[in-house]
CSV table of C-alpha atoms in Angstrom, one decimal:
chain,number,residue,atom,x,y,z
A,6,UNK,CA,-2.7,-3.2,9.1
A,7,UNK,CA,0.8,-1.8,9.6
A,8,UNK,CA,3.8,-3.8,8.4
A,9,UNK,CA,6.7,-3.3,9.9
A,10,UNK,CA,10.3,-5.2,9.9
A,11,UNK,CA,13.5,-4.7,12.2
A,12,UNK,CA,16.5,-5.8,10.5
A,13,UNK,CA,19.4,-5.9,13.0
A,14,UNK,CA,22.1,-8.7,13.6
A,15,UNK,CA,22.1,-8.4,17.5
A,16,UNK,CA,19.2,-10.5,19.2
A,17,UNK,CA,19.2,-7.5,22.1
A,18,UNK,CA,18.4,-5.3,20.0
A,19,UNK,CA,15.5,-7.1,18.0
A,20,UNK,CA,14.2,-7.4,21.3
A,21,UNK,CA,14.2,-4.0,22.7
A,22,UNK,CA,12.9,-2.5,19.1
A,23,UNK,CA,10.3,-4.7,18.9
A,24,UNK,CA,8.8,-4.1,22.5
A,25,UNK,CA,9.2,-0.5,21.5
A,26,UNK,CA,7.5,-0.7,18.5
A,27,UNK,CA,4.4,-2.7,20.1
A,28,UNK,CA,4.4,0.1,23.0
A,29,UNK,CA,4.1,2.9,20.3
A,30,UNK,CA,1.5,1.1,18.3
A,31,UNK,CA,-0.5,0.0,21.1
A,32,UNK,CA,-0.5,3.7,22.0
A,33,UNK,CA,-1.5,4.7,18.9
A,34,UNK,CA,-3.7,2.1,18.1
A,35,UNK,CA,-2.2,0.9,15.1
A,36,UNK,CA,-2.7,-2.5,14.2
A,37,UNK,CA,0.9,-3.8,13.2
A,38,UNK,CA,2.2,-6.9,11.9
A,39,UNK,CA,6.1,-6.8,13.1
A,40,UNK,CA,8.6,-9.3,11.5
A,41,UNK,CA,12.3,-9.5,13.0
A,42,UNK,CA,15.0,-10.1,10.4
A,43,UNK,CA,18.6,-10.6,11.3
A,44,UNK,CA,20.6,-9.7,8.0
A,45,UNK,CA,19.8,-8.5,4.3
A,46,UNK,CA,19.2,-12.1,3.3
A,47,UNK,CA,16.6,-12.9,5.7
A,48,UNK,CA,14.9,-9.6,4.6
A,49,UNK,CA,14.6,-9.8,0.8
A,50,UNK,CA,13.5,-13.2,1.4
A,51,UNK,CA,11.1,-12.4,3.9
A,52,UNK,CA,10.2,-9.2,0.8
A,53,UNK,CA,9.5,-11.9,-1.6
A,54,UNK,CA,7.5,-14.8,0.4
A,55,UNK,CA,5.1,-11.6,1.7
A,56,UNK,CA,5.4,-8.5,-0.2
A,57,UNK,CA,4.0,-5.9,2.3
A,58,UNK,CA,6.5,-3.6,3.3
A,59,UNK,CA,5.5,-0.4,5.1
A,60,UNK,CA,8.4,0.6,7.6
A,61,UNK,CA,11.4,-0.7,7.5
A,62,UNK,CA,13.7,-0.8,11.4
A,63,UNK,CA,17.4,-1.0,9.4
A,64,UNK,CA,20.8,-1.4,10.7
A,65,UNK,CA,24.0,-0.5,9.0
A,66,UNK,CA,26.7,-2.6,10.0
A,67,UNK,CA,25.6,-6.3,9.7
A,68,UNK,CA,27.4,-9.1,8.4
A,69,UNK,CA,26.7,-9.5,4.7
A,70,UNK,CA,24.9,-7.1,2.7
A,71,UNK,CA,25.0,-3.9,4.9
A,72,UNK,CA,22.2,-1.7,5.6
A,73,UNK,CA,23.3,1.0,3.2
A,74,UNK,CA,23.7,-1.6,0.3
A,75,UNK,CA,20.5,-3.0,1.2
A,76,UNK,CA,18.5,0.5,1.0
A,77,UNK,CA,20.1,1.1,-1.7
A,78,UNK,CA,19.0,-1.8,-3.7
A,79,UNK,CA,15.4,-1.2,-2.3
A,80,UNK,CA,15.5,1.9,-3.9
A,81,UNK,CA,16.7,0.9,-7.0
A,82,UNK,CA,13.8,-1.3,-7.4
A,83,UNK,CA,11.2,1.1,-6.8
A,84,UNK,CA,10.4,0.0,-3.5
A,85,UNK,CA,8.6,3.2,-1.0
A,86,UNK,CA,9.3,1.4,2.0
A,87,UNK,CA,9.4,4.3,4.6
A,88,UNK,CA,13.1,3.2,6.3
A,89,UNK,CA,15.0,4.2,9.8
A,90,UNK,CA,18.6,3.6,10.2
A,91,UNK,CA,18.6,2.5,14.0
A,92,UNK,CA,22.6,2.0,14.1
A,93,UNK,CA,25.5,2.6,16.6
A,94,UNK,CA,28.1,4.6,13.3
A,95,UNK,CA,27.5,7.9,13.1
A,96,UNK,CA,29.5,8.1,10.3
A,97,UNK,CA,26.9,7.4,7.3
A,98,UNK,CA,24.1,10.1,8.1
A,99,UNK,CA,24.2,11.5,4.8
A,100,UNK,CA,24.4,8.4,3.1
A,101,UNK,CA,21.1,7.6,5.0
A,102,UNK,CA,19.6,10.9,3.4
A,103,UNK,CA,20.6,9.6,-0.1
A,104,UNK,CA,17.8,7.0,0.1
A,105,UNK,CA,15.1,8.9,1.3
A,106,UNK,CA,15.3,7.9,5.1
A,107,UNK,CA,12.7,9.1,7.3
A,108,UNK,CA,15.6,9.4,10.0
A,109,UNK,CA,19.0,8.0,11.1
A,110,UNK,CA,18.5,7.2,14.9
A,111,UNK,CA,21.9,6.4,16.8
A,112,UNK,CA,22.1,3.3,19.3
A,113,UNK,CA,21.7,3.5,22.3
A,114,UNK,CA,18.1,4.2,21.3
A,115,UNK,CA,16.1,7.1,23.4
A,116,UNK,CA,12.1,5.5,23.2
A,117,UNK,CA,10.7,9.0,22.5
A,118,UNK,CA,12.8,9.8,19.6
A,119,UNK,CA,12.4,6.2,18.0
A,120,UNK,CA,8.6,6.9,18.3
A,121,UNK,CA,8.8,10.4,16.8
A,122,UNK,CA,10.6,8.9,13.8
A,123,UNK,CA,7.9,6.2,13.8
A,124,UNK,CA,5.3,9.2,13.7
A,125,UNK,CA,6.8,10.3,11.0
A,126,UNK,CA,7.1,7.7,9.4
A,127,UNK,CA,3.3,6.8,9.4
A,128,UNK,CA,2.4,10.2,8.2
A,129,UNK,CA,4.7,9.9,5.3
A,130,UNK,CA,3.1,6.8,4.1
A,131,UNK,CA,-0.1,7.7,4.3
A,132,UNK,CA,1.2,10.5,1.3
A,133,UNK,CA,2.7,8.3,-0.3
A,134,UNK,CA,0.8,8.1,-3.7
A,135,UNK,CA,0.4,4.4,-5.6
A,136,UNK,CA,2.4,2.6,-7.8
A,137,UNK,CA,3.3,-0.2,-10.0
A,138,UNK,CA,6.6,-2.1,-9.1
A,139,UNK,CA,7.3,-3.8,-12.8
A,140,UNK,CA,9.8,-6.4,-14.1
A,141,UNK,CA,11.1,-4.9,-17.4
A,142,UNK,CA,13.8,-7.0,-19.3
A,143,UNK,CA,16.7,-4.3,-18.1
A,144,UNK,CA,15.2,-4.4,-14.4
A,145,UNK,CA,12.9,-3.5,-12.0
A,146,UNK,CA,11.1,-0.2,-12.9
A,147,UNK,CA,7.9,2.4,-10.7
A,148,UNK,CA,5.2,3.4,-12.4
A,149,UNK,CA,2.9,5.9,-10.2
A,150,UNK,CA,-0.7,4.7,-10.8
A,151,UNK,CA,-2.0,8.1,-11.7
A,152,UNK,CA,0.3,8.7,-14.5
A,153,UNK,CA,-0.7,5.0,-16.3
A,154,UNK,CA,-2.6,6.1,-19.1
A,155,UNK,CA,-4.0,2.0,-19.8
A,156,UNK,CA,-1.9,-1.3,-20.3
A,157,UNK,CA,-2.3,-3.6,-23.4
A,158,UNK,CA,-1.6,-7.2,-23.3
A,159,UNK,CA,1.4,-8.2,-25.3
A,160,UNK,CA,1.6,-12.1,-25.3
A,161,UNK,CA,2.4,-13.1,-21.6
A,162,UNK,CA,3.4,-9.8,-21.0
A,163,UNK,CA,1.9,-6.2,-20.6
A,164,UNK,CA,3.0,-3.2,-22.2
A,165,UNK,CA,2.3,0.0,-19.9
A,166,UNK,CA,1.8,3.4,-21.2
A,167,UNK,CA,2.5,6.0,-19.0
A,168,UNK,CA,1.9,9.9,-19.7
A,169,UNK,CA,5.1,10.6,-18.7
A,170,UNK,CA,7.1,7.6,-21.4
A,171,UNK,CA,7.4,9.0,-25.3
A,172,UNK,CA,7.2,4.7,-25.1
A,173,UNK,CA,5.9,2.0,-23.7
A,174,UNK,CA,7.3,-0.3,-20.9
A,175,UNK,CA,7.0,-3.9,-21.3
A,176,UNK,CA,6.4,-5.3,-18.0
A,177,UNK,CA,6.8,-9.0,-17.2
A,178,UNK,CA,3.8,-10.3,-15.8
A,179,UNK,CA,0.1,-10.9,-17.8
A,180,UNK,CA,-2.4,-8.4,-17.9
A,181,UNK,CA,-4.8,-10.6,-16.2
A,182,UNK,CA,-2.3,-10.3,-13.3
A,183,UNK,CA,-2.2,-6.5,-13.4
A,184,UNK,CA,-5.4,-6.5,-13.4
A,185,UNK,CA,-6.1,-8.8,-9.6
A,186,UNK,CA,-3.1,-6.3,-8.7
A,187,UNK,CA,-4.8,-3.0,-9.7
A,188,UNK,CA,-8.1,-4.2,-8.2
A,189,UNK,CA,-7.3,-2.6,-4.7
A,190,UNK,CA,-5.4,0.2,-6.1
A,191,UNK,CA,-8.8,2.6,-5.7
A,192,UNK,CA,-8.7,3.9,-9.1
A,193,UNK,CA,-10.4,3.9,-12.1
A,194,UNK,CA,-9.1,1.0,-13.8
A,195,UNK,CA,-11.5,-0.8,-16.7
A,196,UNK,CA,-11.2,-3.9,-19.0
A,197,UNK,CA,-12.3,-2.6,-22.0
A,198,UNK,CA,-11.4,-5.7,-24.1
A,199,UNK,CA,-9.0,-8.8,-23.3
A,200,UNK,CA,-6.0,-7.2,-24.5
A,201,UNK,CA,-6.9,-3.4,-23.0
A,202,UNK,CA,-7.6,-2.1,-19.3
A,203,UNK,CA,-8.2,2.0,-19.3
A,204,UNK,CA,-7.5,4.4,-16.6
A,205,UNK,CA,-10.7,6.2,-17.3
A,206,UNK,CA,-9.1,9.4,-15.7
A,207,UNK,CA,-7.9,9.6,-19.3
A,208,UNK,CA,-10.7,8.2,-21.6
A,209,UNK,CA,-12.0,11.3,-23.4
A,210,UNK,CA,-15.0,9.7,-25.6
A,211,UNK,CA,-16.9,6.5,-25.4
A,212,UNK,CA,-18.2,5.1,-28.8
A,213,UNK,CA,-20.1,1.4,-29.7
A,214,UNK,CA,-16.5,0.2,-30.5
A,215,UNK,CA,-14.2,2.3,-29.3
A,216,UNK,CA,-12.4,4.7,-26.9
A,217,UNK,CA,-10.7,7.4,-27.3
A,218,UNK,CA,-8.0,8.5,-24.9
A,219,UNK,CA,-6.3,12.2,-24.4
A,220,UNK,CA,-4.0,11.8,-26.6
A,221,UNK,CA,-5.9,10.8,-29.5
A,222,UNK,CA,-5.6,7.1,-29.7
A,223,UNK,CA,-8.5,4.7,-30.2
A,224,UNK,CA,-8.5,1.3,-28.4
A,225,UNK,CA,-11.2,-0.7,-29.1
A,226,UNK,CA,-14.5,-2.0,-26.9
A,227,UNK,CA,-15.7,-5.6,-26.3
A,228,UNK,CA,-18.9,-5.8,-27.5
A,229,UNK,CA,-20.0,-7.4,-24.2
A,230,UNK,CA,-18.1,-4.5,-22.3
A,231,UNK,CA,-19.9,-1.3,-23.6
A,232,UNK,CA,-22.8,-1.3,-21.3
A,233,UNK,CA,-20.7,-1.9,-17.8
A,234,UNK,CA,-18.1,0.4,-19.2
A,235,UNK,CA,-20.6,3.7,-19.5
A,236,UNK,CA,-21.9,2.9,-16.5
A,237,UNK,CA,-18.2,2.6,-14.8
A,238,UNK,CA,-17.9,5.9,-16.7
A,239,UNK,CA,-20.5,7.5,-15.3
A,240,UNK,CA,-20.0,6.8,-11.9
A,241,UNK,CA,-16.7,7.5,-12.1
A,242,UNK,CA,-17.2,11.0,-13.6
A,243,UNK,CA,-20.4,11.6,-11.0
A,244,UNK,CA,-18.2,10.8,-8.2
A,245,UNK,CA,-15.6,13.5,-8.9
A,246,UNK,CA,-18.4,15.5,-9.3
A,247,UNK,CA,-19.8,15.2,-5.4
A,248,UNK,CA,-16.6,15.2,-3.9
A,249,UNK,CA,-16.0,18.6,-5.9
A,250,UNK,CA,-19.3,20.0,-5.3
A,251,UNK,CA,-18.6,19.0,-1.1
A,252,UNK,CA,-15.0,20.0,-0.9
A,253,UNK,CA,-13.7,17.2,0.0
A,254,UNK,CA,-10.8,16.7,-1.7
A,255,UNK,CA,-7.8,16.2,0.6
């Protein structure tokens, strides 16, 4: 599934974008969910009640929070929604740049160039590699799943420990929670023990009590855990091994 939102304050337009958008998908064969927003507002609420956020329609000059200001703070958060100015001020192209825009499309809107963008789009988030959107006491931080060495459970929080971070980041949401959310993620994840959960990407040796990760430190194994743990180990490891041994890495 696809999710894509058009945030514009003129009804016309929402109109017109949206039978465009359904054209292009149905030609595609995408299935998309499409929401219509008609300001900022209605979009970061619409970002909190649902969370999915693929493609992002965006207008500029809308009462309110304007589209810039709202890009902006989508970046700031972390957030990799793929985003296309559709506006009628051709003043703000580079600005659009600045946050990563797949493209800044001027109104009156030629079909063929808004599915192009949308094209490009789609290929774009199909690279885009996963990550963690965390709530840190001095804001919202990204943490790219590949670079997340394991979390650890600090009271209702979760400190993650990143390969890239001389220190931890304490994230505001349980472990258990990270957990259900890294489910889906497709990679190696393991709870080790109720206060640990590995990327085993980065376990280097597997003992009765203990692991030990690349860079030396030693978290320790629920006795209940060691068993499913060597066989998530192994399976994760013999995996790797096919796909290199087929060529089939992308």
């Amino acid at each position: 599934m696809l999710y894509l939102t058009i945030c514009d304050d003129e009804n016309t337009q929402l109109s017109l974008l949206k039978s465009y958008v359904a054209e292009w998908a149905g030609e595609r064969r995408h299935e998309t969910d499409i929401t219509l927003c008609r300001n900022a507002d209605e979009y970061l609420f619409h970002r909190e009640e649902k969370q999915e956020m693929d493609i992002l329609l965006l207008d500029i000059d809308m009462p309110g929070m304007d589209g810039l200001s709202l890009a902006r703070r989508l970046r700031r958060q972390g957030e990799i929604v793929q985003i296309i100015f559709v506006t009628g001020l051709s003043d703000y192209a580079l600005e659009g740049y600045e946050v990563e825009a797949v493209s800044y499309i001027l109104k009156p809107v030629k079909k063929e160039r808004l599915f192009a963008c949308l094209d490009r789009a789609w290929e774009r988030r199909g690279r885009e590699e996963p990550a963690l959107l965390l709530e840190t006491p001095g804001g919202m931080a990204r943490a790219r799943l590949k670079d997340v060495c394991y979390l650890e459970s600090a009271a209702h929080d979760t400190q993650v420990h990143s390969i890239l971070w001389a220190e931890p980041l304490r994230c505001r949401t349980g472990i258990r929670q990270m957990e259900e959310r890294l489910e889906g993620a497709g990679l190696p994840f393991f709870r080790i023990h109720r206060s640990y959960l590995v990327n085993l990407a980065y376990v280097s040796r597997i003992a009765r009590k203990e692991v030990v990760m690349d860079n030396g430190e030693a978290l320790p194994v629920a006795k209940n855990r060691w068993e499913a743990l060597n066989r998530a180990y192994l399976e994760y490891y013999g995996g790797k091994l096919t796909h290199s041994h087929g060529k089939e890495f992308g």
